CSV table of C-alpha atoms in Angstrom, one decimal:
chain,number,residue,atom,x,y,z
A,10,UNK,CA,131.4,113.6,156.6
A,11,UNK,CA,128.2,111.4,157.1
A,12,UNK,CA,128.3,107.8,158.5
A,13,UNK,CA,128.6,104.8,155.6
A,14,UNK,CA,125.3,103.6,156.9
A,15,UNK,CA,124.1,107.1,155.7
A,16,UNK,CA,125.5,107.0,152.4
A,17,UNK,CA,124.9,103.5,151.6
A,18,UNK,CA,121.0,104.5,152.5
A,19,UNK,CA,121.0,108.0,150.6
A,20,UNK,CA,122.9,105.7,147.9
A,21,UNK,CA,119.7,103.2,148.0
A,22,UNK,CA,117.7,105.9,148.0
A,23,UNK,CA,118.8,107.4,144.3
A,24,UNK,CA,118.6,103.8,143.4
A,25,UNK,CA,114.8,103.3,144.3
A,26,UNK,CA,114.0,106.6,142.7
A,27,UNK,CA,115.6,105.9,139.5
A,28,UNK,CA,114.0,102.6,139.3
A,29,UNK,CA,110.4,103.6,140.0
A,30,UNK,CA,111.0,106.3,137.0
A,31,UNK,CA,112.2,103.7,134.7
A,32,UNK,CA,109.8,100.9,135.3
A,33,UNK,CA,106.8,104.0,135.1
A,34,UNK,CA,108.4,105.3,131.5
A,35,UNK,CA,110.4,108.5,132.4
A,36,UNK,CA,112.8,109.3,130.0
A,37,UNK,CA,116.6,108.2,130.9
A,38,UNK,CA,117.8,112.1,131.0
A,39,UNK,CA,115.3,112.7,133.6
A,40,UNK,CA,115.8,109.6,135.8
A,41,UNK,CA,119.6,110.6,135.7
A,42,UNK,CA,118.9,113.9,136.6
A,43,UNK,CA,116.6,113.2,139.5
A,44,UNK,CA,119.3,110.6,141.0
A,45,UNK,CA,121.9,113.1,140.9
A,46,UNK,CA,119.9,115.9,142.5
A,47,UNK,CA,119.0,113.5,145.6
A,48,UNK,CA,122.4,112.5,146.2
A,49,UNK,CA,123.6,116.1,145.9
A,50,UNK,CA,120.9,117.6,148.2
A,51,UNK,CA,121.7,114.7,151.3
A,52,UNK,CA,125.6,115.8,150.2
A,53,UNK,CA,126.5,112.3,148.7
A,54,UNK,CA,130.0,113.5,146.5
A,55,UNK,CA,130.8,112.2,143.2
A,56,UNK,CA,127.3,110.8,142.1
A,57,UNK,CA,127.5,109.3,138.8
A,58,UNK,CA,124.2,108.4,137.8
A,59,UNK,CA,123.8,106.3,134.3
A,60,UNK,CA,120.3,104.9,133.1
A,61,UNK,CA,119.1,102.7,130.0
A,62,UNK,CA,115.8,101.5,129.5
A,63,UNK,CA,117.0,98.1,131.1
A,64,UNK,CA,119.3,98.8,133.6
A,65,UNK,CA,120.6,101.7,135.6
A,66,UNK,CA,124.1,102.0,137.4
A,67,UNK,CA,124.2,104.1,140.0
A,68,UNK,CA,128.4,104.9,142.1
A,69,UNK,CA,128.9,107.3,145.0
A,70,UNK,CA,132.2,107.8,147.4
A,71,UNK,CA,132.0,105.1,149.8
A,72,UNK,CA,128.6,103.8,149.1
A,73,UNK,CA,129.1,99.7,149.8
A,74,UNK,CA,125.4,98.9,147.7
A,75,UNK,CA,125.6,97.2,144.2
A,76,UNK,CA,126.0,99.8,141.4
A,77,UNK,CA,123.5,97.6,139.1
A,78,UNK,CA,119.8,96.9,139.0
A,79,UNK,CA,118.3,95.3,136.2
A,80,UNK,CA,114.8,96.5,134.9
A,81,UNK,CA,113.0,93.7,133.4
A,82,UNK,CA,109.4,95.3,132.7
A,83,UNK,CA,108.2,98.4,131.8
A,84,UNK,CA,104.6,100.4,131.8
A,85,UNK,CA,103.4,103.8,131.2
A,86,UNK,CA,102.4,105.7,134.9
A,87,UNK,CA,102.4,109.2,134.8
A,88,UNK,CA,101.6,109.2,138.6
A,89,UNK,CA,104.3,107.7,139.5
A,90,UNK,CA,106.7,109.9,138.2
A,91,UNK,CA,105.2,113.0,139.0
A,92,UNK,CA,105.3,111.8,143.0
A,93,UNK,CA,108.4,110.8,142.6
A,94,UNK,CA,109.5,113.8,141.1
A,95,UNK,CA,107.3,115.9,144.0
A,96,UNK,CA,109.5,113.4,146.5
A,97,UNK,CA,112.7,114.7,144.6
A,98,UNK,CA,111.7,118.5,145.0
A,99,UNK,CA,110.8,117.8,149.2
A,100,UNK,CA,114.5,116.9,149.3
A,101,UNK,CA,116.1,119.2,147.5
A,102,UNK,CA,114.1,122.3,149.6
A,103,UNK,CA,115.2,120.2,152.7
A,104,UNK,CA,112.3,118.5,153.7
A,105,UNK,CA,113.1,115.2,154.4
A,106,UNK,CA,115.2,113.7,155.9
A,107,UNK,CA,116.8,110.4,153.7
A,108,UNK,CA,115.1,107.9,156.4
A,109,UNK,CA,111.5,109.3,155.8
A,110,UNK,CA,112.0,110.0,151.4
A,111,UNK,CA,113.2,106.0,151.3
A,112,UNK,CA,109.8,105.0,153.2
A,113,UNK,CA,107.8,107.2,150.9
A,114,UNK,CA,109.5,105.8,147.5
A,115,UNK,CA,109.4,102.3,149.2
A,116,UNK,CA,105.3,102.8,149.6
A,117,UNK,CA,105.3,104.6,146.2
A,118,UNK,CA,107.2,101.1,144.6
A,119,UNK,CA,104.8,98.9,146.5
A,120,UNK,CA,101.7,100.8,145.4
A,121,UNK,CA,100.0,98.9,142.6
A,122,UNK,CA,97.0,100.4,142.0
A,123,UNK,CA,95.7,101.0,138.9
A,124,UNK,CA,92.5,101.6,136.5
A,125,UNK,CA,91.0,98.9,136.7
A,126,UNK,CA,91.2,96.6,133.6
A,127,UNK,CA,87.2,97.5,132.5
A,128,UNK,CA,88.1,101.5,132.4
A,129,UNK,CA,90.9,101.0,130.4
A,130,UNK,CA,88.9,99.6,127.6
A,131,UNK,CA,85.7,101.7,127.9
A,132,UNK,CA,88.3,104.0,128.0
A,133,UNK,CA,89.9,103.0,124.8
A,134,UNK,CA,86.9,102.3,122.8
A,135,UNK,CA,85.5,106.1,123.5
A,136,UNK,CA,88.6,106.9,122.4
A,137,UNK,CA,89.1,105.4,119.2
A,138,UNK,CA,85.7,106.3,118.1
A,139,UNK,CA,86.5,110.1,119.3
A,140,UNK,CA,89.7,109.5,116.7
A,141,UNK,CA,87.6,108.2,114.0
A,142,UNK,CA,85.4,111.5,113.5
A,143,UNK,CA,88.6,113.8,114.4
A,144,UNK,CA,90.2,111.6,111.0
A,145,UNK,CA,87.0,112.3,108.9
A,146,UNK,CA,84.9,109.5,109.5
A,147,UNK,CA,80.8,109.9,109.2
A,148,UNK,CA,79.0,109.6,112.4
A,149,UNK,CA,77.6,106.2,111.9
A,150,UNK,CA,81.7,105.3,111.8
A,151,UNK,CA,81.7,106.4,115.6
A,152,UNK,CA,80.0,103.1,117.5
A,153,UNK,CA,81.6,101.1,115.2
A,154,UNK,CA,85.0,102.4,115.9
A,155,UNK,CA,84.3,102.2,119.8
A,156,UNK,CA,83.3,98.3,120.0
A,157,UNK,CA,86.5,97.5,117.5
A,158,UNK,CA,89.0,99.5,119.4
A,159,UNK,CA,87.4,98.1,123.1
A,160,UNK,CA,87.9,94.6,121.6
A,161,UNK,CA,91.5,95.0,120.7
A,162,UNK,CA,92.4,97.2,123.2
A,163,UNK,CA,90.5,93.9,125.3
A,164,UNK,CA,92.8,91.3,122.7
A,165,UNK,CA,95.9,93.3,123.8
A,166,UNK,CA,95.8,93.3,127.5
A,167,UNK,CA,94.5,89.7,127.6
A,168,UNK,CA,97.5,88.4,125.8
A,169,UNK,CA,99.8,90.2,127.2
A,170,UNK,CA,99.0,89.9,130.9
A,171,UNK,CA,99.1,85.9,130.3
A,172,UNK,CA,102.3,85.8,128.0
A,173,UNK,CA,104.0,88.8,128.3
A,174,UNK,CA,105.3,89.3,124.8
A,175,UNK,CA,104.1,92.6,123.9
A,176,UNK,CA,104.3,92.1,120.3
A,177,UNK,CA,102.5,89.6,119.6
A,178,UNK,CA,99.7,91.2,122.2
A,179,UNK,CA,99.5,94.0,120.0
A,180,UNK,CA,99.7,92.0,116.9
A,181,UNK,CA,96.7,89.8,117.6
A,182,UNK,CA,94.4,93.0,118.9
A,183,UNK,CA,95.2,94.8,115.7
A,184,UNK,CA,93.9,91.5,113.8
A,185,UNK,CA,91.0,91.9,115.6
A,186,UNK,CA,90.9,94.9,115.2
A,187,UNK,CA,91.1,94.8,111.5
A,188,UNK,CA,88.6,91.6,111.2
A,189,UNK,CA,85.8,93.3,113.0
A,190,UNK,CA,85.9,96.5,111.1
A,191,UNK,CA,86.0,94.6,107.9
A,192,UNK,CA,82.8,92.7,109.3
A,193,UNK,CA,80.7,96.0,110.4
A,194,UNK,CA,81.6,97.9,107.3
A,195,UNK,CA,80.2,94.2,105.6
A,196,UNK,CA,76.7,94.2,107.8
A,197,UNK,CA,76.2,98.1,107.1
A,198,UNK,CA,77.0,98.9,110.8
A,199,UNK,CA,80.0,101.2,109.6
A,200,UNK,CA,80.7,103.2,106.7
A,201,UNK,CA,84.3,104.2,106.0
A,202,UNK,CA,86.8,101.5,106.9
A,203,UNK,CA,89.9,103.1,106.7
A,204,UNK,CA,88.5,105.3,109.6
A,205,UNK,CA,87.8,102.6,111.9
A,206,UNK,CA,91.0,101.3,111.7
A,207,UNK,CA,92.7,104.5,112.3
A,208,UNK,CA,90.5,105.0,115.2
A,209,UNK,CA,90.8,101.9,116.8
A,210,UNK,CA,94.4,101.0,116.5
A,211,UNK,CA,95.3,104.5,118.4
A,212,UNK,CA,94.9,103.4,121.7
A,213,UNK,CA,97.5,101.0,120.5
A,214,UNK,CA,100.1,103.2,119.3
A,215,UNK,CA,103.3,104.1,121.1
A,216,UNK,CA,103.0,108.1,121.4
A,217,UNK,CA,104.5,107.8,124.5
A,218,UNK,CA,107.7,105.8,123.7
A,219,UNK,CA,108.3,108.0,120.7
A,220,UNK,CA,108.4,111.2,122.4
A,221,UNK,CA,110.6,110.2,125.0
A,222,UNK,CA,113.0,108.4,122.5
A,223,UNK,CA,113.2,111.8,120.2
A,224,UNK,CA,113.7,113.5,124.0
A,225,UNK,CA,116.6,111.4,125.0
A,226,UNK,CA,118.4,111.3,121.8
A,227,UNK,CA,118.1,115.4,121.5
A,228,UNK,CA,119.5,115.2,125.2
A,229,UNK,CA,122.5,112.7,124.0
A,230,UNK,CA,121.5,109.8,125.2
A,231,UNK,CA,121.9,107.9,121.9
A,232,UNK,CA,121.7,104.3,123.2
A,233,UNK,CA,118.3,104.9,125.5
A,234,UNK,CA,116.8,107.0,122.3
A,235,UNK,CA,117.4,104.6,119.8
A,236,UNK,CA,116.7,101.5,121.8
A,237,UNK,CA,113.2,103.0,122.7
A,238,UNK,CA,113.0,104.0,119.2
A,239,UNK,CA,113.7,100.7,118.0
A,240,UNK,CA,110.9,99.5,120.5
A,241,UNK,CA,108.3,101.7,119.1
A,242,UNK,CA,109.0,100.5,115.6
A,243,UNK,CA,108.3,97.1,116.6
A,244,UNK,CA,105.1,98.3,118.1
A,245,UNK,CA,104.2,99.6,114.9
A,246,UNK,CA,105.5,96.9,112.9
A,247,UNK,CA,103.3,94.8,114.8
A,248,UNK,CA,100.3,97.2,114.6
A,249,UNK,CA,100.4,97.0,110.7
A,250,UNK,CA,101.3,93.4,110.4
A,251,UNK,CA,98.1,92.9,112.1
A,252,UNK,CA,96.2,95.0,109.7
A,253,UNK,CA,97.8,94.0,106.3
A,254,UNK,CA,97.2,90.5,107.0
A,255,UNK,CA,93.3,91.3,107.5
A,256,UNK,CA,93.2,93.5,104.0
A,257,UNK,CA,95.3,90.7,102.2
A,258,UNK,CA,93.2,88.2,102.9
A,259,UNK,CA,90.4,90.5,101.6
């Protein structure tokens, strides 16, 4: 039987894993899953491991830590996910030891770097004009659809680092979106509107978010499924919103 200091640490452990996954956009199946397997490979009985996009409960025999921790704001990382999911693996093939994998999740939490703000929208615009050809635009649609998406892509990370309300981020860059492909296609600088717009508002779209919610809900998690479904179709609600008010107003 190991110490309560050692279970209340393994315990903290699941805990820090499980919240890195869920603030990084891993499904709710998957956080589960990895909390459960860390407690079971440092022999922590009775795991029960329960995860929704906004909080995650976490209960063990004799672990004294709060069962609850709240997650108030989500992103997309890949990276983080896959280390902690390398971090998960170490344990399980006996590795490390719980001391040394609740450093490395501590550094991996406390890591925040990222592509910097400039990539992400070169990144975007190259993108959407990329999706404009691949929908059947013309190539003269292509630079068109790279400055448009770049500025909403621009519109949405702006607004939403300074107010943090997602939707109306991605509602004002899909207006801007829509208002500068109306006033290319105007000036001769594009061709096919329709194109443009599809382009740019891809980068904006919730791919990710969608997959995962189908993913949860086929693994019967019905309440983290629909609630991330339920996100995405604000997303999108937004995205068009954004959109039909520009082609109204034409």
């Amino acid at each position: 039987m190991k110490k309560l200091k050692d279970r209340d640490l393994i315990a903290k452990t699941c805990i820090l894993a499980g919240k890195i996954m869920l603030e990084s956009g891993a499904e709710t199946y998957r956080v589960e899953d990895t909390m459960d397997r860390i407690a079971a490979a440092f022999g922590l009985g009775d795991a029960q491991s329960y995860a929704t996009p906004t909080g995650l409960h976490f209960a063990a025999e004799s672990a004294a830590i709060p069962g609850f921790i709240r997650i108030s704001k989500r992103t997309t990382d890949l990276h983080k996910i896959a280390k902690v999911n390398h971090i998960s693996r170490a344990i399980s093939a006996g590795q490390l030891e719980v001391g040394n994998a609740y450093q490395k999740l501590l550094d991996l939490r406390n890591d925040t770097q990222k592509f910097p703000s400039w990539l992400q929208i070169v990144a975007a615009g190259v993108a959407s004009g990329c999706f404009a050809i691949m929908y059947g635009g013309a190539w003269q649609d292509f630079l068109p659809a790279i400055f448009t998406g770049g500025a909403g892509f621009t519109t949405m990370l702006t607004i939403d680092r300074f107010f943090g309300i997602r939707f109306f981020a991605e509602f004002a860059a899909s207006l801007i979106i829509g208002l500068l492909a109306v006033f290319f296609v105007y000036i001769h600088f594009g061709i096919v509107l329709e194109k443009i717009i599809i382009g740019a508002v891809m980068p904006l779209v919730p791919g990710l978010p969608i997959t995962n919610a189908v993913r949860d809900l086929m693994a019967g998690h019905l309440i983290a499924g629909v609630s991330k479904g339920v996100e995405s179709l604000l997303t999108a609600c937004a995205i068009g919103a954004g959109i039909a008010a520009v082609l109204a107003w034409l």
